[in-house]
Amino acid sequence: MKTKIINLSAVAAILLFLCSSLRHSLFQSGAFDLGIYDQVVYLMSQGKPPIPSTLGFHHMGNHAAWAVYPLALLYKIYPSAYWLLGVQAVSLASGAIPAYYLSKQAGLKENQAFTMSAVYLLYPLIFNVNLFEFHPEVMAIPVFLGVVLAARLNKILCFCAGTIFILGCKAVLSLTVAAMGLWLLIFEKRRVCGVFGLIAGCAWFLIATQVIIPNFSNEEAAAVERYSYLGDSVLDIIANLFLRPGLILGKVFSLKTLEYLALVIAPVIWGLRPKYLAPLISVVPTLAINILSEKTTQRDLIHQYSLPILPFLILAVISSLAANKSWLRNPKNILIWALVAFLALGKYGFFWSRYFRSIDTWQATRQAIAKIETKEAVLTTHSIVPHLTHRSNIEFVDDLSDGVPDFNQFKYILLNVRHPDGTRNPEFAANLVNKLKDNQFFELVQERDEVYLFVKKTN
């Protein structure tokens, strides 16, 4: 059975990688966020400061995600965004392995433990997030399950090492780590691991948000703007949560919140019983952050924001199933429910509803990219950025910014007027093309299917 679960995880990783790779090859990924991390890791591998040009400040000023640094070793072998997609696929799929061992540790039978691994893999967020660019927190998801297993087996060093790695995946995960520590301390009676998680999580949150991020970005953490009604700094927001509770009650007790919670629990509702929900203490910070945010994408099963909830949902289900208290207990029925949930909430339909929408310019875009032969600066559209990020300066056209970009700072300008991804405004993109045609410093070297490549003339 152990070989079977490893094979299941491997097959899932391959399928996830193929899906995300196809999306990327169809020019459906973008500067945010695959382009950002591809450029960051590439610059790291070249020994250059990891300052993505689309952000304009050091990588550590973004999410203090130091766990990204080791990925530069892969780029030493060969620089490619597909490494990131591969790491993401393997990370998400490998969570099935600790899910299996946690199930066994809880006393489930072999077929039940294997079923829980399948339930994890079929949870819609796994497939959906895998398609949505690249985010370093995906590397933490299997480790969350792993450190809980380590705590239960009293492997303290493994728990501490895994917890430290989780903290390095994204600053906000420190809140989940702290809450996990509280759960382990009070409900699991794992004193050392619980105290370590609680202290490490709180300490890293303060260090990351008050020291590292401001020093590297010269501003507050990027997500603060999503909670502007609560304050303009991390500490102000925390203070107002307690001092002005009326500001948040309207968001907490709302139909939108109820809809979000229903989405999250629907795939595993059969295994959630009140008596066995203690692991969900760990997800309170994540739920609070998502519910209170003014950004609606934090309340769906498409983006990465709900990922930290999944490991603890699985733990809660395992607990109720082990106690023989879940609504469904037969592995076949559980798998049917998981499959129906995936079919209902998985975004595989994006392949035929969205991802092939620019196929008519696919060849022209690839042809133009092939003509960009140096590592000099590029201005292009949002969806082309991840295919040209192996350079120090790349930016994308944005019709929300003021005026026309300064063309002179770029060697190459590649625009897809028919599908001006990022601007959503064909007229804006067409206007840029007309200005470039009149610019004496640039030469039009390709015009095909409304894909234009301009190159700055040499003196």
Tab-separated table of C-alpha atoms in Angstrom, residues 28-446:
chain	number	residue	atom	x	y	z
A	28	GLN	CA	-2.332	32.133	-20.235
A	29	SER	CA	0.065	32.654	-17.330
A	30	GLY	CA	1.110	36.189	-16.484
A	31	ALA	CA	3.502	38.628	-14.886
A	32	PHE	CA	1.572	38.236	-11.625
A	33	ASP	CA	2.768	35.935	-10.291
A	34	LEU	CA	4.633	33.384	-12.414
A	35	GLY	CA	6.578	36.130	-14.152
A	36	ILE	CA	7.625	37.677	-10.851
A	37	TYR	CA	8.937	34.455	-9.333
A	38	ASP	CA	10.545	33.261	-12.548
A	39	GLN	CA	12.510	36.492	-12.790
A	40	VAL	CA	13.367	36.420	-9.078
A	41	VAL	CA	14.723	32.874	-9.177
A	42	TYR	CA	16.565	33.525	-12.438
A	43	LEU	CA	18.300	36.588	-10.959
A	44	MET	CA	19.197	34.576	-7.859
A	45	SER	CA	20.762	31.880	-10.027
A	46	GLN	CA	22.846	34.545	-11.777
A	47	GLY	CA	24.108	36.019	-8.524
A	48	LYS	CA	22.179	39.247	-9.094
A	49	PRO	CA	19.881	41.063	-6.640
A	50	PRO	CA	16.417	39.437	-6.856
A	51	ILE	CA	14.524	42.603	-7.720
A	52	PRO	CA	11.629	41.835	-10.092
A	53	SER	CA	11.189	44.783	-12.420
A	54	THR	CA	7.394	44.538	-12.265
A	55	LEU	CA	7.551	45.265	-8.514
A	56	GLY	CA	10.670	47.389	-8.327
A	57	PHE	CA	11.907	46.180	-4.949
A	58	HIS	CA	13.784	43.225	-3.440
A	59	HIS	CA	12.083	39.832	-3.318
A	60	MET	CA	12.236	39.733	0.501
A	61	GLY	CA	10.177	42.901	0.598
A	62	ASN	CA	7.290	41.060	-1.028
A	63	HIS	CA	6.395	38.190	1.326
A	64	ALA	CA	9.727	37.528	3.086
A	65	ALA	CA	9.668	34.139	1.332
A	66	TRP	CA	13.276	33.043	1.800
A	67	ALA	CA	12.321	29.432	0.962
A	68	VAL	CA	12.406	30.486	-2.712
A	69	TYR	CA	16.199	30.854	-2.639
A	70	PRO	CA	17.005	27.108	-2.932
A	71	LEU	CA	15.004	26.992	-6.171
A	72	ALA	CA	17.843	28.923	-7.800
A	73	LEU	CA	19.846	25.674	-7.772
A	74	LEU	CA	17.381	24.256	-10.307
A	75	TYR	CA	17.921	27.292	-12.520
A	76	LYS	CA	21.644	26.607	-12.363
A	77	ILE	CA	20.911	23.404	-14.253
A	78	TYR	CA	18.721	25.137	-16.800
A	79	PRO	CA	16.713	28.359	-16.303
A	80	SER	CA	13.039	27.746	-17.012
A	81	ALA	CA	9.678	28.688	-15.512
A	82	TYR	CA	8.713	25.030	-15.889
A	83	TRP	CA	10.877	24.296	-12.834
A	84	LEU	CA	8.495	26.408	-10.755
A	85	LEU	CA	5.462	24.683	-12.230
A	86	GLY	CA	7.099	21.326	-11.501
A	87	VAL	CA	7.897	22.253	-7.901
A	88	GLN	CA	4.331	23.440	-7.452
A	89	ALA	CA	2.842	20.250	-8.884
A	90	VAL	CA	5.087	17.994	-6.782
A	91	SER	CA	4.421	20.021	-3.625
A	92	LEU	CA	0.657	19.907	-3.994
A	93	ALA	CA	0.562	16.224	-4.961
A	94	SER	CA	2.988	15.076	-2.260
A	95	GLY	CA	0.559	16.121	0.468
A	96	ALA	CA	-1.231	12.845	-0.223
A	97	ILE	CA	1.662	10.956	1.377
A	98	PRO	CA	1.572	12.499	4.897
A	99	ALA	CA	-2.242	12.404	4.651
A	100	TYR	CA	-1.955	8.632	4.291
A	101	TYR	CA	0.442	8.255	7.223
A	102	LEU	CA	-1.648	10.527	9.428
A	103	SER	CA	-4.652	8.365	8.609
A	104	LYS	CA	-2.746	5.231	9.555
A	105	GLN	CA	-1.454	6.873	12.715
A	106	ALA	CA	-5.058	7.718	13.645
A	107	GLY	CA	-6.044	4.057	13.299
A	108	LEU	CA	-7.735	3.989	9.901
A	109	LYS	CA	-7.642	0.849	7.788
A	110	GLU	CA	-5.446	0.665	4.695
A	111	ASN	CA	-8.270	1.298	2.252
A	112	GLN	CA	-9.564	4.198	4.359
A	113	ALA	CA	-6.099	5.762	4.587
A	114	PHE	CA	-5.655	5.472	0.837
A	115	THR	CA	-9.098	7.023	0.376
A	116	MET	CA	-8.131	10.015	2.517
A	117	SER	CA	-5.125	10.593	0.273
A	118	ALA	CA	-7.461	10.592	-2.702
A	119	VAL	CA	-9.817	12.978	-0.905
A	120	TYR	CA	-6.889	15.363	-0.437
A	121	LEU	CA	-5.917	15.177	-4.117
A	122	LEU	CA	-9.498	15.607	-5.319
A	123	TYR	CA	-10.110	18.654	-3.158
A	124	PRO	CA	-10.776	21.279	-5.893
A	125	LEU	CA	-8.294	23.797	-4.514
A	126	ILE	CA	-5.380	21.477	-5.347
A	127	PHE	CA	-6.150	21.445	-9.058
A	128	ASN	CA	-7.276	25.055	-9.245
A	129	VAL	CA	-4.300	26.602	-7.461
A	130	ASN	CA	-1.938	24.501	-9.538
A	131	LEU	CA	-3.287	26.309	-12.625
A	132	PHE	CA	-3.051	29.758	-11.098
A	133	GLU	CA	0.541	30.911	-11.720
A	134	PHE	CA	3.118	29.985	-9.026
A	135	HIS	CA	3.046	30.790	-5.326
A	136	PRO	CA	5.692	29.716	-2.791
A	137	GLU	CA	3.152	28.806	-0.123
A	138	VAL	CA	2.300	25.664	-2.091
A	139	MET	CA	5.587	24.232	-0.818
A	140	ALA	CA	4.284	24.546	2.747
A	141	ILE	CA	1.084	22.524	2.309
A	142	PRO	CA	2.548	18.994	2.506
A	143	VAL	CA	4.917	20.193	5.228
A	144	PHE	CA	1.998	21.283	7.406
A	145	LEU	CA	0.737	17.705	7.337
A	146	GLY	CA	4.256	16.439	7.852
A	147	VAL	CA	4.948	18.526	10.951
A	148	VAL	CA	1.677	17.431	12.554
A	149	LEU	CA	2.712	13.823	11.959
A	150	ALA	CA	6.147	14.598	13.413
A	151	ALA	CA	4.553	16.157	16.501
A	152	ARG	CA	2.322	13.137	17.045
A	153	LEU	CA	5.306	10.806	16.669
A	154	ASN	CA	7.303	13.008	19.057
A	155	LYS	CA	9.958	13.773	16.417
A	156	ILE	CA	10.687	17.239	17.718
A	157	LEU	CA	13.646	18.100	15.495
A	158	CYS	CA	11.690	17.190	12.376
A	159	PHE	CA	8.786	19.293	13.611
A	160	CYS	CA	10.998	22.315	14.260
A	161	ALA	CA	12.804	22.035	10.928
A	162	GLY	CA	9.538	21.694	9.018
A	163	THR	CA	7.972	24.602	10.885
A	164	ILE	CA	10.910	26.866	10.089
A	165	PHE	CA	10.606	25.943	6.417
A	166	ILE	CA	6.883	26.783	6.456
A	167	LEU	CA	7.660	30.215	7.864
A	168	GLY	CA	10.032	30.802	4.969
A	169	CYS	CA	7.361	30.118	2.356
A	170	LYS	CA	5.325	33.243	3.073
A	171	ALA	CA	5.154	35.669	5.981
A	172	VAL	CA	1.399	35.325	6.489
A	173	LEU	CA	1.784	31.588	7.159
A	174	SER	CA	3.320	32.563	10.483
A	175	LEU	CA	-0.197	33.195	11.775
A	176	THR	CA	-1.250	29.694	10.785
A	177	VAL	CA	1.871	28.285	12.454
A	178	ALA	CA	1.088	30.176	15.665
A	179	ALA	CA	-2.514	28.931	15.672
A	180	MET	CA	-1.288	25.401	14.944
A	181	GLY	CA	1.036	25.677	17.921
A	182	LEU	CA	-1.893	26.662	20.130
A	183	TRP	CA	-3.899	23.666	18.905
A	184	LEU	CA	-0.996	21.263	19.464
A	185	LEU	CA	-0.374	22.676	22.920
A	186	ILE	CA	-3.940	22.646	24.227
A	187	PHE	CA	-5.719	19.860	22.361
A	188	GLU	CA	-2.928	17.503	21.279
A	189	LYS	CA	-0.920	17.919	24.502
A	190	ARG	CA	2.299	18.279	22.503
A	191	ARG	CA	3.911	20.796	24.816
A	192	VAL	CA	7.300	21.281	23.158
A	193	CYS	CA	5.990	21.372	19.613
A	194	GLY	CA	3.050	23.532	20.573
A	195	VAL	CA	5.157	26.115	22.372
A	196	PHE	CA	7.707	26.163	19.548
A	197	GLY	CA	5.015	26.691	16.900
A	198	LEU	CA	3.280	29.404	18.914
A	199	ILE	CA	6.445	31.353	19.683
A	200	ALA	CA	8.053	30.872	16.254
A	201	GLY	CA	4.874	31.917	14.456
A	202	CYS	CA	4.330	35.069	16.502
A	203	ALA	CA	8.010	36.035	16.409
A	204	TRP	CA	8.368	35.577	12.640
A	205	PHE	CA	5.162	37.509	11.984
A	206	LEU	CA	6.540	40.523	13.857
A	207	ILE	CA	10.008	40.223	12.326
A	208	ALA	CA	8.703	39.792	8.785
A	209	THR	CA	5.999	42.476	8.852
A	210	GLN	CA	7.776	45.066	10.981
A	211	VAL	CA	11.418	44.632	9.965
A	212	ILE	CA	12.118	42.561	6.834
A	213	ILE	CA	9.291	43.629	4.500
A	214	PRO	CA	9.437	47.373	5.315
A	215	ASN	CA	13.243	47.446	5.025
A	216	PHE	CA	13.312	45.719	1.643
A	217	SER	CA	10.243	47.395	0.128
A	218	ASN	CA	10.201	50.736	1.972
A	219	GLU	CA	6.517	50.300	2.694
A	220	GLU	CA	4.039	48.243	4.684
A	221	ALA	CA	3.228	44.666	3.698
A	222	ALA	CA	1.487	44.677	0.312
A	223	ALA	CA	-1.740	43.115	1.595
A	224	VAL	CA	-2.412	45.965	4.038
A	225	GLU	CA	-4.276	47.889	1.347
A	226	ARG	CA	-6.912	45.154	1.304
A	227	TYR	CA	-7.894	46.121	4.864
A	228	SER	CA	-7.791	49.908	4.517
A	229	TYR	CA	-11.040	50.270	6.466
A	230	LEU	CA	-9.232	48.817	9.502
A	231	GLY	CA	-6.072	50.915	9.332
A	232	ASP	CA	-3.023	51.711	7.244
A	233	SER	CA	-0.493	49.441	8.970
A	234	VAL	CA	-0.332	45.866	10.218
A	235	LEU	CA	-0.323	46.934	13.866
A	236	ASP	CA	-3.216	49.365	13.353
A	237	ILE	CA	-5.271	46.614	11.730
A	238	ILE	CA	-4.587	44.210	14.607
A	239	ALA	CA	-5.465	46.865	17.160
A	240	ASN	CA	-8.740	47.790	15.454
A	241	LEU	CA	-9.811	44.153	15.351
A	242	PHE	CA	-10.121	44.387	19.131
A	243	LEU	CA	-10.837	48.078	19.674
A	244	ARG	CA	-13.455	48.529	16.933
A	245	PRO	CA	-15.206	45.179	16.501
A	246	GLY	CA	-18.152	46.867	14.806
A	247	LEU	CA	-16.002	47.358	11.709
A	248	ILE	CA	-15.748	43.638	11.127
A	249	LEU	CA	-19.096	42.264	12.251
A	250	GLY	CA	-20.788	43.219	9.008
A	251	LYS	CA	-18.256	41.220	7.007
A	252	VAL	CA	-18.179	38.216	9.327
A	253	PHE	CA	-21.970	37.842	9.472
A	254	SER	CA	-22.834	38.143	5.807
A	255	LEU	CA	-24.118	36.008	2.964
A	256	LYS	CA	-20.749	36.321	1.213
A	257	THR	CA	-19.014	34.812	4.233
A	258	LEU	CA	-21.565	32.023	4.415
A	259	GLU	CA	-21.063	31.307	0.723
A	260	TYR	CA	-17.280	31.212	1.177
A	261	LEU	CA	-17.476	28.834	4.124
A	262	ALA	CA	-19.877	26.607	2.195
A	263	LEU	CA	-17.394	26.414	-0.700
A	264	VAL	CA	-14.551	25.480	1.616
A	265	ILE	CA	-16.313	22.728	3.537
A	266	ALA	CA	-18.570	21.277	0.819
A	267	PRO	CA	-15.982	18.798	-0.563
A	268	VAL	CA	-15.433	17.278	2.906
A	269	ILE	CA	-18.616	18.145	4.792
A	270	TRP	CA	-19.412	14.446	5.106
A	271	GLY	CA	-16.494	14.084	7.526
A	272	LEU	CA	-16.847	17.210	9.662
A	273	ARG	CA	-18.393	16.604	13.071
A	274	PRO	CA	-18.416	19.244	15.863
A	275	LYS	CA	-16.574	17.064	18.365
A	276	TYR	CA	-13.612	16.582	16.027
A	277	LEU	CA	-13.083	20.111	14.709
A	278	ALA	CA	-10.202	21.014	17.032
A	279	PRO	CA	-7.612	21.003	14.182
A	280	LEU	CA	-9.564	23.859	12.586
A	281	ILE	CA	-8.333	26.168	15.338
A	282	SER	CA	-5.233	26.391	13.144
A	283	VAL	CA	-7.185	27.931	10.256
A	284	VAL	CA	-8.858	30.738	12.201
A	285	PRO	CA	-6.226	33.324	11.113
A	286	THR	CA	-6.542	32.328	7.459
A	287	LEU	CA	-10.330	32.451	7.573
A	288	ALA	CA	-10.245	35.836	9.301
A	289	ILE	CA	-7.789	37.271	6.779
A	290	ASN	CA	-9.847	36.061	3.838
A	291	ILE	CA	-13.243	37.030	5.216
A	292	LEU	CA	-12.160	40.546	6.222
A	293	SER	CA	-10.326	41.293	3.004
A	294	GLU	CA	-11.787	43.676	0.457
A	295	LYS	CA	-10.301	41.477	-2.272
A	296	THR	CA	-12.977	39.015	-3.374
A	297	THR	CA	-10.431	36.563	-4.815
A	298	GLN	CA	-9.495	35.642	-1.264
A	299	ARG	CA	-12.864	33.962	-0.890
A	300	ASP	CA	-12.921	31.336	-3.604
A	301	LEU	CA	-11.423	27.962	-4.444
A	302	ILE	CA	-9.461	29.278	-7.406
A	303	HIS	CA	-6.687	31.316	-5.834
A	304	GLN	CA	-4.051	30.358	-3.283
A	305	TYR	CA	-5.406	32.219	-0.275
A	306	SER	CA	-7.380	29.308	1.194
A	307	LEU	CA	-4.607	26.733	0.826
A	308	PRO	CA	-3.513	26.781	4.513
A	309	ILE	CA	-7.018	25.615	5.443
A	310	LEU	CA	-6.792	22.336	3.531
A	311	PRO	CA	-4.308	20.365	5.698
A	312	PHE	CA	-6.377	20.967	8.801
A	313	LEU	CA	-9.650	20.147	7.081
A	314	ILE	CA	-8.087	16.795	6.200
A	315	LEU	CA	-6.985	16.317	9.810
A	316	ALA	CA	-10.492	17.057	11.085
A	317	VAL	CA	-11.997	14.550	8.654
A	318	ILE	CA	-9.455	11.901	9.616
A	319	SER	CA	-10.361	12.378	13.288
A	320	SER	CA	-14.088	11.908	12.758
A	321	LEU	CA	-13.563	8.974	10.383
A	322	ALA	CA	-11.236	7.298	12.896
A	323	ALA	CA	-13.904	7.695	15.571
A	324	ASN	CA	-16.462	6.182	13.176
A	325	LYS	CA	-18.560	9.344	13.451
A	326	SER	CA	-18.432	10.702	9.903
A	327	TRP	CA	-21.563	10.768	7.763
A	328	LEU	CA	-19.863	8.689	5.089
A	329	ARG	CA	-17.618	5.773	6.074
A	330	ASN	CA	-17.506	3.497	3.070
A	331	PRO	CA	-14.447	4.344	0.927
A	332	LYS	CA	-16.442	3.995	-2.280
A	333	ASN	CA	-19.067	6.498	-1.164
A	334	ILE	CA	-16.382	8.886	0.074
A	335	LEU	CA	-14.593	8.768	-3.274
A	336	ILE	CA	-17.853	9.394	-5.137
A	337	TRP	CA	-18.504	12.495	-3.004
A	338	ALA	CA	-14.936	13.741	-3.541
A	339	LEU	CA	-15.184	13.177	-7.284
A	340	VAL	CA	-18.544	14.962	-7.541
A	341	ALA	CA	-17.107	17.907	-5.576
A	342	PHE	CA	-14.134	18.058	-7.919
A	343	LEU	CA	-16.341	17.937	-11.000
A	344	ALA	CA	-18.527	20.703	-9.564
A	345	LEU	CA	-15.797	23.046	-8.294
A	346	GLY	CA	-12.676	22.166	-10.288
A	347	LYS	CA	-11.746	24.680	-12.984
A	348	TYR	CA	-10.713	22.175	-15.655
A	349	GLY	CA	-13.309	23.856	-17.874
A	350	PHE	CA	-11.002	26.856	-18.163
A	351	PHE	CA	-9.068	24.936	-20.804
A	352	TRP	CA	-11.871	25.163	-23.335
A	353	SER	CA	-13.559	28.328	-22.054
A	354	ARG	CA	-10.511	30.559	-21.495
A	355	TYR	CA	-7.121	29.091	-22.222
A	356	PHE	CA	-7.528	28.619	-25.958
A	357	ARG	CA	-8.932	32.082	-26.579
A	358	SER	CA	-5.632	33.430	-27.939
A	359	ILE	CA	-4.670	30.347	-29.953
A	360	ASP	CA	-5.070	32.379	-33.167
A	361	THR	CA	-1.975	34.418	-32.280
A	362	TRP	CA	0.019	31.576	-30.699
A	363	GLN	CA	2.378	30.990	-33.632
A	364	ALA	CA	2.959	34.694	-34.256
A	365	THR	CA	3.784	35.246	-30.576
A	366	ARG	CA	6.240	32.354	-30.473
A	367	GLN	CA	7.858	33.616	-33.661
A	368	ALA	CA	8.291	37.073	-32.188
A	369	ILE	CA	9.732	35.730	-28.936
A	370	ALA	CA	12.301	33.745	-30.919
A	371	LYS	CA	13.540	37.017	-32.429
A	372	ILE	CA	14.382	38.473	-29.021
A	373	GLU	CA	17.980	37.317	-28.923
A	374	THR	CA	19.580	39.322	-26.111
A	375	LYS	CA	18.920	39.808	-22.393
A	376	GLU	CA	18.163	43.506	-22.802
A	377	ALA	CA	15.021	45.223	-21.518
A	378	VAL	CA	11.607	44.218	-22.865
A	379	LEU	CA	8.190	45.853	-22.784
A	380	THR	CA	5.353	43.461	-23.586
A	381	THR	CA	1.886	42.330	-22.542
A	382	HIS	CA	1.037	40.676	-19.229
A	383	SER	CA	0.659	37.152	-20.602
A	384	ILE	CA	3.941	37.214	-22.527
A	385	VAL	CA	6.036	38.366	-19.559
A	386	PRO	CA	6.649	34.861	-18.068
A	387	HIS	CA	8.180	33.780	-21.384
A	388	LEU	CA	10.777	36.562	-21.349
A	389	THR	CA	11.640	37.068	-17.685
A	390	HIS	CA	15.234	35.873	-17.847
A	391	ARG	CA	16.623	39.391	-17.834
A	392	SER	CA	16.966	42.245	-15.356
A	393	ASN	CA	14.268	44.463	-16.808
A	394	ILE	CA	10.908	43.436	-18.209
A	395	GLU	CA	7.644	45.315	-17.859
A	396	PHE	CA	4.144	45.025	-19.262
A	397	VAL	CA	1.854	47.657	-20.710
A	398	ASP	CA	-0.853	48.820	-18.342
A	399	ASP	CA	-3.659	51.144	-19.380
A	400	LEU	CA	-4.292	52.012	-15.733
A	401	SER	CA	-0.989	53.848	-15.400
A	402	ASP	CA	-0.590	57.478	-16.295
A	403	GLY	CA	0.346	58.250	-19.872
A	404	VAL	CA	2.411	56.241	-22.323
A	405	PRO	CA	5.429	54.229	-21.073
A	406	ASP	CA	8.936	55.511	-21.757
A	407	PHE	CA	9.858	53.460	-24.826
A	408	ASN	CA	13.504	54.522	-24.739
A	409	GLN	CA	14.344	52.340	-21.735
A	410	PHE	CA	13.548	49.173	-23.716
A	411	LYS	CA	15.440	47.333	-26.426
A	412	TYR	CA	12.430	45.245	-27.469
A	413	ILE	CA	8.714	46.010	-27.453
A	414	LEU	CA	6.393	43.087	-28.148
A	415	LEU	CA	2.655	43.774	-28.270
A	416	ASN	CA	-0.327	41.563	-28.990
A	417	VAL	CA	-3.029	43.989	-30.089
A	418	ARG	CA	-5.645	41.313	-30.714
A	419	HIS	CA	-5.282	39.916	-27.204
A	420	PRO	CA	-3.758	42.755	-25.131
A	421	ASP	CA	-3.742	40.764	-21.898
A	422	GLY	CA	-3.130	42.973	-18.889
A	423	THR	CA	-4.695	46.083	-20.423
A	424	ARG	CA	-7.979	44.495	-21.560
A	425	ASN	CA	-8.065	47.454	-23.922
A	426	PRO	CA	-7.316	46.819	-27.620
A	427	GLU	CA	-7.534	50.535	-28.412
A	428	PHE	CA	-4.850	51.353	-25.878
A	429	ALA	CA	-2.547	48.659	-27.291
A	430	ALA	CA	-3.233	49.758	-30.871
A	431	ASN	CA	-2.409	53.336	-29.910
A	432	LEU	CA	0.960	52.201	-28.575
A	433	VAL	CA	1.679	50.427	-31.848
A	434	ASN	CA	0.879	53.555	-33.834
A	435	LYS	CA	3.154	55.636	-31.627
A	436	LEU	CA	5.964	53.127	-32.102
A	437	LYS	CA	5.511	53.125	-35.860
A	438	ASP	CA	6.043	56.887	-35.767
A	439	ASN	CA	9.018	56.583	-33.402
A	440	GLN	CA	12.236	57.072	-35.336
A	441	PHE	CA	14.276	55.117	-32.789
A	442	PHE	CA	12.389	51.836	-33.245
A	443	GLU	CA	12.131	49.451	-36.165
A	444	LEU	CA	9.159	47.148	-36.786
A	445	VAL	CA	10.684	43.695	-37.364
A	446	GLN	CA	7.495	41.599	-37.219
